[in-house]
PDB file of C-alpha atoms in Angstrom:
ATOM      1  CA  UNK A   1    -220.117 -61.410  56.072  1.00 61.00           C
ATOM      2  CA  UNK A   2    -216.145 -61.562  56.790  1.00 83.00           C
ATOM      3  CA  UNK A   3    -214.289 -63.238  59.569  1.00 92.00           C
ATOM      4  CA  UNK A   4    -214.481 -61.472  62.425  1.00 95.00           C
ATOM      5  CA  UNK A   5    -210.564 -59.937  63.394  1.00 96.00           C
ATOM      6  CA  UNK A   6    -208.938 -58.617  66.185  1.00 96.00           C
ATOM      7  CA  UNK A   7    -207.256 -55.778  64.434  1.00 96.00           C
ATOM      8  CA  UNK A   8    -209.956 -54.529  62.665  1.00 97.00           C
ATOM      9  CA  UNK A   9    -212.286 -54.650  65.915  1.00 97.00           C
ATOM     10  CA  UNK A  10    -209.392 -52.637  68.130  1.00 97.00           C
ATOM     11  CA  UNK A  11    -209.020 -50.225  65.393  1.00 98.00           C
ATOM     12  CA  UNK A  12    -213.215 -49.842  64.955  1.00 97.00           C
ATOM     13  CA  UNK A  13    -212.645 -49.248  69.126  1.00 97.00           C
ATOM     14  CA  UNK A  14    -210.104 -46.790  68.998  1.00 98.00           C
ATOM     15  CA  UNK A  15    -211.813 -44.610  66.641  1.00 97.00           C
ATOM     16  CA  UNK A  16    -215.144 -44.887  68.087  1.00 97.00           C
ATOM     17  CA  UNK A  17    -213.792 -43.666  70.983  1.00 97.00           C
ATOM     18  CA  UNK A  18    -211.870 -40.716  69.183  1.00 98.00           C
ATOM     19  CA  UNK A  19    -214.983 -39.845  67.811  1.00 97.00           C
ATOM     20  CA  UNK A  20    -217.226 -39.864  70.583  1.00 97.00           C
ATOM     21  CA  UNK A  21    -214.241 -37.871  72.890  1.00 97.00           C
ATOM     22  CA  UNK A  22    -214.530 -35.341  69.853  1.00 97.00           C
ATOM     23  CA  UNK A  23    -218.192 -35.350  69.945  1.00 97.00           C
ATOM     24  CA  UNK A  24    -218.585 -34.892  73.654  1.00 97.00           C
ATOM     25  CA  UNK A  25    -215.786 -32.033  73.418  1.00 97.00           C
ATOM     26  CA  UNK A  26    -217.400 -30.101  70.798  1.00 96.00           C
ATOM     27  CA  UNK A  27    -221.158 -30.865  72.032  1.00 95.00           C
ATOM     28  CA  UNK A  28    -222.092 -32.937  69.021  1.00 96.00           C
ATOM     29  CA  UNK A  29    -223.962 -35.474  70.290  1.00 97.00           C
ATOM     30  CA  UNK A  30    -224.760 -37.222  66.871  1.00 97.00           C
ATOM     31  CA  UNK A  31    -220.889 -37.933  66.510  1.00 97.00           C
ATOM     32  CA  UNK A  32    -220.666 -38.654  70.187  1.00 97.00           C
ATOM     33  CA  UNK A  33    -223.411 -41.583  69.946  1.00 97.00           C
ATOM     34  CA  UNK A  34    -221.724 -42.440  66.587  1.00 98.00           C
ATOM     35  CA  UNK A  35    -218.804 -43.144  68.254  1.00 97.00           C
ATOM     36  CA  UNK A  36    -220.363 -45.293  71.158  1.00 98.00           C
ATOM     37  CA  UNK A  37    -221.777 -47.577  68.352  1.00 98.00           C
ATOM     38  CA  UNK A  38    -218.493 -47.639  66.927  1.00 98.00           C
ATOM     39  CA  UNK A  39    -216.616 -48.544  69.971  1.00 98.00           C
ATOM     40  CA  UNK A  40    -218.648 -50.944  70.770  1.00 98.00           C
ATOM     41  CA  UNK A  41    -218.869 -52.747  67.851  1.00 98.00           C
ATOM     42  CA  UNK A  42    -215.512 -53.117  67.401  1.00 97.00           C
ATOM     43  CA  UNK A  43    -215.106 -54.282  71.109  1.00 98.00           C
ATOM     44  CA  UNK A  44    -217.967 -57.273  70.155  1.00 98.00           C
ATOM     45  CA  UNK A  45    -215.533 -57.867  66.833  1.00 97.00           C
ATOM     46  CA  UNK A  46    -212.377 -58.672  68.754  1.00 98.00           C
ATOM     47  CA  UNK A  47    -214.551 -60.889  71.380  1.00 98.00           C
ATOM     48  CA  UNK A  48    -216.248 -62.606  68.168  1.00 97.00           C
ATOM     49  CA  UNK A  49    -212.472 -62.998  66.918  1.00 97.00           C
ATOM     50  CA  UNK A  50    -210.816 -64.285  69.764  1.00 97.00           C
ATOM     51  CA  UNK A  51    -214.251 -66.780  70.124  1.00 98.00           C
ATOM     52  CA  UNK A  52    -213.639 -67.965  66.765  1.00 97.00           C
ATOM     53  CA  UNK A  53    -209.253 -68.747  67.277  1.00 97.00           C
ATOM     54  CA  UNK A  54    -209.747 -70.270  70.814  1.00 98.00           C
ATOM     55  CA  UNK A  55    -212.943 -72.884  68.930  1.00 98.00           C
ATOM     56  CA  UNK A  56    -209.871 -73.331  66.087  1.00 97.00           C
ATOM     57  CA  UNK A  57    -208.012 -73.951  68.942  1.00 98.00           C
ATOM     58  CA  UNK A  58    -209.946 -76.273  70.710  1.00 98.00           C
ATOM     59  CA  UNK A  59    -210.454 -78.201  67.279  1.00 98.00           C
ATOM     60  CA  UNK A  60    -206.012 -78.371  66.349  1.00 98.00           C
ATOM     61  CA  UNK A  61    -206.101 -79.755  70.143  1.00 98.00           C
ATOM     62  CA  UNK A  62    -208.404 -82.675  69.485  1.00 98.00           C
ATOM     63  CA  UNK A  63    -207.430 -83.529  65.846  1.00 98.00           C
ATOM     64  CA  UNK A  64    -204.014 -83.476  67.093  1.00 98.00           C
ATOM     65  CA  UNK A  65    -204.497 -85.630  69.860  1.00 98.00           C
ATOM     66  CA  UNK A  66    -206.401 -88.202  67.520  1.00 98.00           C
ATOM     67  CA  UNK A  67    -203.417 -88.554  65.619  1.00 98.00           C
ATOM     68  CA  UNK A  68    -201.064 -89.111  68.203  1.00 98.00           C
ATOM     69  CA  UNK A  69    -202.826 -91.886  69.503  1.00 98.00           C
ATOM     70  CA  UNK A  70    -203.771 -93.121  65.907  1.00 98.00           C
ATOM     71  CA  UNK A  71    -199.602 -92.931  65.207  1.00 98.00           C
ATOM     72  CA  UNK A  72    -198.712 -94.228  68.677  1.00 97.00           C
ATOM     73  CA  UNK A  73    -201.443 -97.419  68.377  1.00 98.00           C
ATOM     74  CA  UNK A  74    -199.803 -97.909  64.826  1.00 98.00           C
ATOM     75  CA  UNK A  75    -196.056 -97.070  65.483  1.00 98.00           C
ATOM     76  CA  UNK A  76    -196.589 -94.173  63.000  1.00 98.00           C
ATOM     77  CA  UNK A  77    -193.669 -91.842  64.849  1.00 98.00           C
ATOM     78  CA  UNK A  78    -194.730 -89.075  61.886  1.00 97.00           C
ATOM     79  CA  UNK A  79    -198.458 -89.173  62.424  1.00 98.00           C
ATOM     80  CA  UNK A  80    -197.346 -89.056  66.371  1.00 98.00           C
ATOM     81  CA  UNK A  81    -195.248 -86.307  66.170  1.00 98.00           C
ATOM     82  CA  UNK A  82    -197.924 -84.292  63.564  1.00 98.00           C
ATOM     83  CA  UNK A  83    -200.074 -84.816  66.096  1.00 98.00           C
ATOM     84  CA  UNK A  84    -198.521 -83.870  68.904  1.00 98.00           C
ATOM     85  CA  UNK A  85    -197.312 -80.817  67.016  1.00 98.00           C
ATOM     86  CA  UNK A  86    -200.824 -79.867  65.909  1.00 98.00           C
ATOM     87  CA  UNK A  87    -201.701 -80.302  69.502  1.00 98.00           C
ATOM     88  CA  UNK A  88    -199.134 -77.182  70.922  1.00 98.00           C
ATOM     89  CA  UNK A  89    -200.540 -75.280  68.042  1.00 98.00           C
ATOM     90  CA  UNK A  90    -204.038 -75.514  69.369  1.00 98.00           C
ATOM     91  CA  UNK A  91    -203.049 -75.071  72.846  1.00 98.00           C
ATOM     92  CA  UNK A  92    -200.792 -72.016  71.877  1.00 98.00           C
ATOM     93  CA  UNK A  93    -203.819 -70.554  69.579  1.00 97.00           C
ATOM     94  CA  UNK A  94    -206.050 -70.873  72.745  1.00 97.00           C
ATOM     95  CA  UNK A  95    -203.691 -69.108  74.934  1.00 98.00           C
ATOM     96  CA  UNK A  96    -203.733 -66.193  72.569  1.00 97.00           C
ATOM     97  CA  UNK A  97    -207.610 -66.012  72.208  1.00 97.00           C
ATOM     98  CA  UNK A  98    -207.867 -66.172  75.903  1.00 94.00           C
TER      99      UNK A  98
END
């Protein structure tokens, strides 16, 4: 099984939905409930996704902080500023998987 992604899952949504609004126009209830599965299984994708960024998130955040303090304890200004670099990244990722 692949990575769960947002795009995919928004573009599994949109067409579900096509196909059910089809379905329901045209009385074919086979492509209607089709297109609920569809819709909703690409709605369950992008929540799986965005679960998946925000826990990569959460890990940048703490691996990042560990190395700030590791390079501030040390006087390592690189590791410090990796760190605190890796740090926004996580926080930024989380943001976006919000």
């Amino acid at each position: 099984m692949s990575s769960p992604s947002k795009s995919t899952g928004k573009k599994n949504s949109m067409f579900g939905s096509m196909k059910e609004t089809v379905g329901n126009l045209f009385g074919a209830r086979n492509m209607a409930q089709r297109g609920r599965e569809q819709h909703a299984a690409g709605e369950a994708e992008v929540k799986a996704a965005k679960a998946q960024g925000y826990a990569e998130g959460t890990g940048d955040r703490i691996v990042g902080k560990k190395d700030s303090v590791v390079g501030a304890v040390t006087g390592d200004k690189t590791q410090q500023t990796a760190g605190n670099a890796r740090q926004q990244k996580g926080a930024r990722k989380q943001e976006w998987n919000q």
